[in-house]
Short mmCIF file of C-alpha atoms in Angstrom, two decimals:
data_model
loop_
_atom_site.label_atom_id
_atom_site.label_comp_id
_atom_site.label_asym_id
_atom_site.label_seq_id
_atom_site.Cartn_x
_atom_site.Cartn_y
_atom_site.Cartn_z
CA MET A 1 0.00 0.00 0.00
CA ILE A 2 1.29 3.44 -0.96
CA LYS A 3 0.98 6.17 1.67
CA ASP A 4 1.36 9.93 1.44
CA ILE A 5 4.02 12.11 3.08
CA ASN A 6 2.00 12.01 6.33
CA GLY A 7 1.64 8.23 6.39
CA THR A 8 -2.01 8.19 5.27
CA PRO A 9 -3.16 5.78 2.53
CA ILE A 10 -3.26 7.88 -0.61
CA GLU A 11 -6.83 7.07 -1.57
CA GLN A 12 -8.04 8.12 1.89
CA ALA A 13 -6.16 11.44 1.79
CA LEU A 14 -7.37 12.23 -1.74
CA LYS A 15 -10.98 11.50 -0.83
CA GLU A 16 -10.86 13.61 2.34
CA ASP A 17 -8.76 16.59 1.24
CA GLY A 18 -9.04 16.62 -2.55
CA TYR A 19 -5.28 16.35 -2.98
CA VAL A 20 -2.45 14.13 -1.76
CA ILE A 21 1.36 14.43 -1.93
CA VAL A 22 3.49 11.33 -2.52
CA ASP A 23 7.25 10.81 -2.51
CA ASP A 24 9.47 8.98 -4.99
CA LEU A 25 7.22 7.80 -7.83
CA ILE A 26 10.13 8.32 -10.25
CA PRO A 27 12.79 5.58 -10.18
CA LYS A 28 16.17 7.10 -9.31
CA ASP A 29 17.81 5.96 -12.54
CA MET A 30 14.99 7.47 -14.59
CA PHE A 31 15.04 10.92 -12.97
CA PRO A 32 18.03 12.39 -14.90
CA LYS A 33 16.68 10.91 -18.14
CA LEU A 34 13.38 12.71 -17.61
CA VAL A 35 15.19 15.97 -16.84
CA ASP A 36 17.20 15.73 -20.06
CA ALA A 37 14.17 14.77 -22.14
CA CYS A 38 12.20 17.71 -20.72
CA ASP A 39 15.02 20.12 -21.57
CA ARG A 40 14.95 18.92 -25.17
CA ALA A 41 11.15 19.07 -25.41
CA VAL A 42 11.06 22.59 -23.92
CA ALA A 43 13.72 23.81 -26.36
CA ARG A 44 11.73 22.47 -29.31
CA ALA A 45 8.50 24.06 -28.06
CA ARG A 46 10.11 27.45 -27.46
CA ASP A 47 11.85 27.37 -30.84
CA GLY A 48 8.53 26.65 -32.55
CA ASP A 49 9.74 23.25 -33.73
CA TRP A 50 7.09 21.49 -31.60
CA LYS A 51 3.63 22.84 -32.39
CA TYR A 52 1.83 21.10 -29.53
CA ARG A 53 2.32 23.70 -26.81
CA ARG A 54 0.39 25.85 -24.34
CA LEU A 55 0.75 29.57 -25.01
CA VAL A 56 0.64 32.42 -22.51
CA GLY A 57 -2.68 34.24 -22.66
CA THR A 58 -4.82 31.12 -23.09
CA GLN A 59 -5.77 28.79 -20.22
CA PHE A 60 -7.68 26.00 -21.95
CA PRO A 61 -7.40 24.36 -25.39
CA PRO A 62 -7.05 25.24 -28.16
CA TRP A 63 -3.78 27.17 -27.89
CA THR A 64 -3.43 29.06 -31.15
CA GLU A 65 -2.18 32.56 -30.32
CA GLY A 66 1.03 33.79 -28.70
CA THR A 67 4.69 32.82 -28.60
CA ASP A 68 5.60 32.49 -24.91
CA VAL A 69 5.18 28.87 -23.81
CA TRP A 70 3.85 27.65 -20.46
CA GLY A 71 3.34 24.00 -21.35
CA VAL A 72 4.42 21.28 -23.76
CA GLN A 73 1.70 18.92 -24.95
CA HIS A 74 1.74 15.25 -25.90
CA LEU A 75 5.00 14.03 -24.40
CA MET A 76 4.35 10.47 -25.60
CA HIS A 77 3.84 11.57 -29.22
CA GLN A 78 5.89 9.34 -31.51
CA ASP A 79 7.34 12.35 -33.36
CA LEU A 80 8.83 13.82 -30.18
CA LYS A 81 11.06 10.74 -30.01
CA GLU A 82 11.50 10.77 -26.24
CA PRO A 83 10.63 7.20 -25.14
CA VAL A 84 11.43 7.84 -21.47
CA PHE A 85 8.10 9.63 -21.07
CA ALA A 86 6.04 6.57 -21.98
CA GLN A 87 8.41 4.40 -19.96
CA TRP A 88 7.69 6.45 -16.83
CA TYR A 89 3.93 6.77 -17.55
CA GLY A 90 3.82 2.98 -17.69
CA SER A 91 6.26 2.35 -14.82
CA PRO A 92 5.23 -0.13 -12.09
CA LEU A 93 5.16 2.18 -9.05
CA LEU A 94 3.26 4.94 -10.83
CA GLN A 95 0.71 2.47 -12.13
CA GLU A 96 0.43 0.96 -8.65
CA ALA A 97 -0.39 4.39 -7.21
CA VAL A 98 -2.99 5.11 -9.88
CA CYS A 99 -4.58 1.68 -9.46
CA GLN A 100 -4.75 2.18 -5.69
CA LEU A 101 -6.45 5.55 -6.13
CA LEU A 102 -8.93 4.23 -8.69
CA GLY A 103 -9.60 0.85 -7.10
CA THR A 104 -8.68 -1.06 -10.25
CA ASP A 105 -5.79 -2.99 -11.81
CA VAL A 106 -3.62 -2.28 -14.85
CA GLN A 107 -6.07 -4.14 -17.08
CA GLY A 108 -8.70 -1.56 -16.16
CA LEU A 109 -6.63 1.56 -16.83
CA GLN A 110 -7.04 3.98 -19.73
CA LEU A 111 -4.03 5.72 -21.26
CA GLU A 112 -4.87 9.43 -21.42
CA LEU A 113 -2.93 12.70 -21.23
CA PHE A 114 0.73 13.36 -20.49
CA ASN A 115 1.99 16.93 -20.77
CA LEU A 116 4.66 19.18 -19.27
CA LEU A 117 4.12 22.40 -17.32
CA ILE A 118 7.00 24.89 -17.53
CA ASN A 119 7.90 28.46 -16.69
CA PRO A 120 7.21 31.07 -19.40
CA ARG A 121 10.28 33.12 -20.38
CA ASP A 122 8.89 36.55 -21.18
CA SER A 123 6.25 37.20 -18.53
CA ASP A 124 4.48 35.70 -15.54
CA PHE A 125 1.17 33.97 -16.25
CA ASP A 126 -1.72 33.25 -13.89
CA LEU A 127 -4.49 30.72 -14.36
CA THR A 128 -7.92 31.43 -12.90
CA TRP A 129 -9.65 29.66 -10.02
CA HIS A 130 -11.61 26.81 -11.56
CA ARG A 131 -12.83 23.25 -11.46
CA ASP A 132 -11.68 21.36 -14.56
CA SER A 133 -15.11 20.18 -15.72
CA VAL A 134 -17.48 22.71 -14.12
CA PRO A 135 -17.66 26.18 -15.72
CA ALA A 136 -17.52 29.07 -13.24
CA GLU A 137 -20.97 30.39 -14.21
CA THR A 138 -22.67 27.09 -13.36
CA GLU A 139 -25.71 27.61 -11.13
CA GLU A 140 -25.69 26.08 -7.64
CA GLU A 141 -28.19 23.31 -8.30
CA LYS A 142 -26.38 22.27 -11.47
CA GLU A 143 -23.07 22.42 -9.64
CA LYS A 144 -24.45 19.99 -7.05
CA GLU A 145 -25.30 17.59 -9.88
CA PHE A 146 -21.85 17.91 -11.45
CA LEU A 147 -20.13 17.19 -8.13
CA LYS A 148 -22.03 13.92 -7.71
CA ILE A 149 -20.62 12.54 -10.96
CA GLU A 150 -17.80 10.04 -10.57
CA HIS A 151 -14.50 10.96 -12.24
CA TYR A 152 -13.38 7.45 -13.19
CA GLY A 153 -9.85 8.82 -13.32
CA THR A 154 -7.12 10.77 -11.55
CA GLN A 155 -4.59 13.46 -12.46
CA TRP A 156 -1.28 14.49 -11.03
CA ASN A 157 1.73 16.82 -11.14
CA THR A 158 5.22 15.43 -10.60
CA ALA A 159 7.93 18.03 -10.04
CA LEU A 160 11.47 17.78 -11.42
CA TYR A 161 12.39 21.05 -9.69
CA GLU A 162 10.92 22.69 -6.61
CA ASP A 163 7.41 23.75 -7.57
CA SER A 164 5.08 26.12 -5.73
CA CYS A 165 2.78 27.03 -8.63
CA LEU A 166 -0.39 25.20 -7.62
CA TYR A 167 -2.96 26.67 -5.23
CA VAL A 168 -5.93 24.68 -3.94
CA VAL A 169 -8.82 25.05 -1.52
CA PRO A 170 -8.63 21.82 0.50
CA LYS A 171 -11.87 19.83 0.82
CA SER A 172 -13.66 22.00 -1.78
CA HIS A 173 -14.02 19.09 -4.21
CA ARG A 174 -17.17 17.60 -2.68
CA ARG A 175 -19.29 20.70 -2.01
CA VAL A 176 -20.73 23.64 -3.91
CA ARG A 177 -18.91 26.97 -3.72
CA THR A 178 -19.70 29.38 -0.93
CA PRO A 179 -21.10 32.76 -2.02
CA GLN A 180 -17.63 34.29 -1.61
CA GLU A 181 -15.96 31.53 -3.62
CA ARG A 182 -18.58 31.86 -6.35
CA ASP A 183 -18.01 35.62 -6.52
CA ILE A 184 -14.25 35.18 -6.79
CA THR A 185 -14.38 32.47 -9.46
CA ILE A 186 -16.68 34.59 -11.62
CA ASN A 187 -15.59 38.18 -10.93
CA ASP A 188 -12.02 38.05 -9.57
CA ALA A 189 -10.77 34.72 -10.80
CA LYS A 190 -7.04 35.36 -10.26
CA SER A 191 -7.55 36.60 -6.71
CA ASN A 192 -5.03 35.87 -3.97
CA ASN A 193 -7.80 36.37 -1.40
CA MET A 194 -9.60 33.08 -1.87
CA PRO A 195 -10.57 31.87 1.65
CA ASN A 196 -8.56 28.90 2.93
CA LEU A 197 -6.28 28.75 -0.11
CA LEU A 198 -3.20 26.56 0.23
CA CYS A 199 -0.02 26.73 -1.83
CA VAL A 200 1.07 23.19 -2.71
CA VAL A 201 4.86 23.07 -2.49
CA LEU A 202 6.53 20.10 -4.18
CA GLN A 203 10.16 19.11 -3.83
CA PRO A 204 11.94 17.47 -6.78
CA GLY A 205 10.53 13.98 -7.24
CA GLN A 206 7.31 14.61 -5.31
CA THR A 207 3.89 14.10 -6.86
CA VAL A 208 0.56 15.70 -6.04
CA PHE A 209 -2.58 13.86 -7.12
CA TYR A 210 -5.61 16.13 -7.01
CA ASP A 211 -9.33 15.87 -7.62
CA SER A 212 -10.26 17.75 -10.80
CA ASN A 213 -13.23 19.26 -8.93
CA ILE A 214 -11.10 20.88 -6.24
CA LEU A 215 -11.03 24.67 -6.54
CA HIS A 216 -7.54 25.36 -7.87
CA ARG A 217 -5.45 27.79 -9.83
CA ALA A 218 -1.80 28.20 -10.77
CA ALA A 219 0.71 31.03 -10.92
CA TYR A 220 3.55 30.64 -13.41
CA SER A 221 6.65 32.68 -12.64
CA SER A 222 9.08 33.47 -15.44
CA LYS A 223 11.88 33.73 -12.86
CA SER A 224 12.04 30.14 -11.57
CA LYS A 225 12.74 27.12 -13.75
CA ARG A 226 9.82 24.74 -13.82
CA ALA A 227 9.47 21.31 -15.38
CA THR A 228 6.50 19.49 -13.87
CA LEU A 229 5.06 16.34 -15.43
CA HIS A 230 1.28 16.74 -15.71
CA ALA A 231 -0.73 13.66 -16.54
CA CYS A 232 -3.89 11.67 -16.00
CA MET A 233 -5.22 8.14 -16.35
CA GLY A 234 -8.74 6.81 -16.30
CA THR A 235 -10.53 3.54 -15.70
CA ILE A 236 -12.81 1.56 -17.99
CA ASP A 237 -15.48 1.63 -15.27
CA GLY A 238 -16.56 5.00 -16.64
CA GLY A 239 -17.39 3.78 -20.14
CA HIS A 240 -17.10 6.87 -22.35
CA HIS A 241 -17.64 9.31 -19.43
CA ARG A 242 -14.14 10.83 -19.75
CA ALA A 243 -14.08 11.04 -23.53
CA SER A 244 -14.97 14.72 -23.99
CA ASN A 245 -12.56 15.93 -21.31
CA ILE A 246 -9.68 13.87 -22.69
CA PHE A 247 -10.17 14.11 -26.43
CA GLN A 248 -10.69 17.89 -26.38
CA HIS A 249 -6.88 17.98 -26.32
CA GLY A 250 -6.73 16.46 -29.81
CA LEU A 251 -5.30 12.95 -29.60
CA ASP A 252 -5.85 11.63 -33.12
CA TRP A 253 -2.08 11.13 -33.43
CA MET A 254 -2.56 8.23 -31.03
CA SER A 255 -4.40 6.34 -33.76
CA GLU A 256 -1.19 6.04 -35.81
CA PRO A 257 0.46 2.59 -35.84
CA GLN A 258 3.79 4.18 -34.91
CA PHE A 259 2.34 5.33 -31.61
CA LYS A 260 1.20 1.86 -30.61
CA GLU A 261 4.60 0.47 -31.60
CA SER A 262 6.36 3.05 -29.40
CA LEU A 263 4.54 2.02 -26.21
CA PRO A 264 6.05 -0.23 -23.54
CA GLU A 265 4.22 -3.47 -22.91
CA SER A 266 2.68 -2.09 -19.70
CA LEU A 267 0.67 0.46 -21.71
CA LYS A 268 -0.66 -1.80 -24.47
CA VAL A 269 -3.89 -2.71 -22.62
CA PRO A 270 -4.51 0.84 -21.31
CA TYR A 271 -4.07 2.07 -24.89
CA ALA A 272 -6.59 -0.46 -26.22
CA ASN A 273 -8.99 0.67 -23.49
CA THR A 274 -8.64 4.28 -24.67
CA LEU A 275 -9.52 3.33 -28.24
CA SER A 276 -12.53 1.46 -26.88
CA MET A 277 -13.64 4.59 -24.98
CA ALA A 278 -13.53 6.63 -28.19
CA GLU A 279 -15.58 4.01 -29.98
CA LYS A 280 -18.20 3.97 -27.21
CA ALA A 281 -18.38 7.77 -27.42
CA GLY A 282 -19.11 7.52 -31.15
CA LEU A 283 -16.00 9.44 -32.17
CA GLN A 284 -14.60 9.03 -35.67
CA LYS A 285 -11.35 10.63 -34.53
CA LEU A 286 -9.69 10.92 -31.13
CA GLU A 287 -10.86 14.54 -30.90
CA ALA A 288 -13.68 16.46 -29.20
CA ALA A 289 -14.88 20.04 -28.87
CA PRO A 290 -13.33 22.21 -26.10
CA ILE A 291 -15.27 22.19 -22.79
CA HIS A 292 -14.44 25.72 -21.66
#
């Protein structure tokens, strides 16, 4: 059983607090390889050689305008030619943690997103307070309905350098917003005055798993180097529930034979499960309209 930095089983901490910090999910021999691969991917994105990137000024996909980069998309893409990313995404300890959180086994996992969050070079960039799948303007009764829906997946950030970019409101993932929270998320969405906010500080090699419904935002400083692995996996228990949220990022490149050939054996079944999800959702391509 994997426990968090306080000795609590990770699934218990995530359920209670909406986030959980875990040590050492990157094998020691893989850590420098990931650092080097990230440096190369960042250089390509900043040079414009890698078109799958998140651009300052836009929080959610699609990212079509701007030049300053705050994220690198699709780290497992066959054309990036950095196999260490898929090797880590399919590594035993990481998969064990995800399976423990989701109450499943590797056969029940879905291969989903794997991106990189970095520091912009030209200017600081702030994301707004949000829940990933619930628009800020959602009325209270509808918000209650959204919060009852199972995720059938989990997401995480794994830091390669010290990272203090993520802010959360602990325990906000299972309740509707208070009037003050609602006002901030709609009218002052980059506010530093959110009640009970917590800055999540990660040391190199630490991972934070967090509920996508927790109230959270991020502040990207151009002054501190950041390379934080940002990924998610799902479970087949959700059928096609996660399809729109995942495929809005444009994953049709995953349908290429070269992508399947590039995967380690541990990801072959999760990949097949992802294709099955797209089929159940009635998608002709591994793409969907943006949510936000």
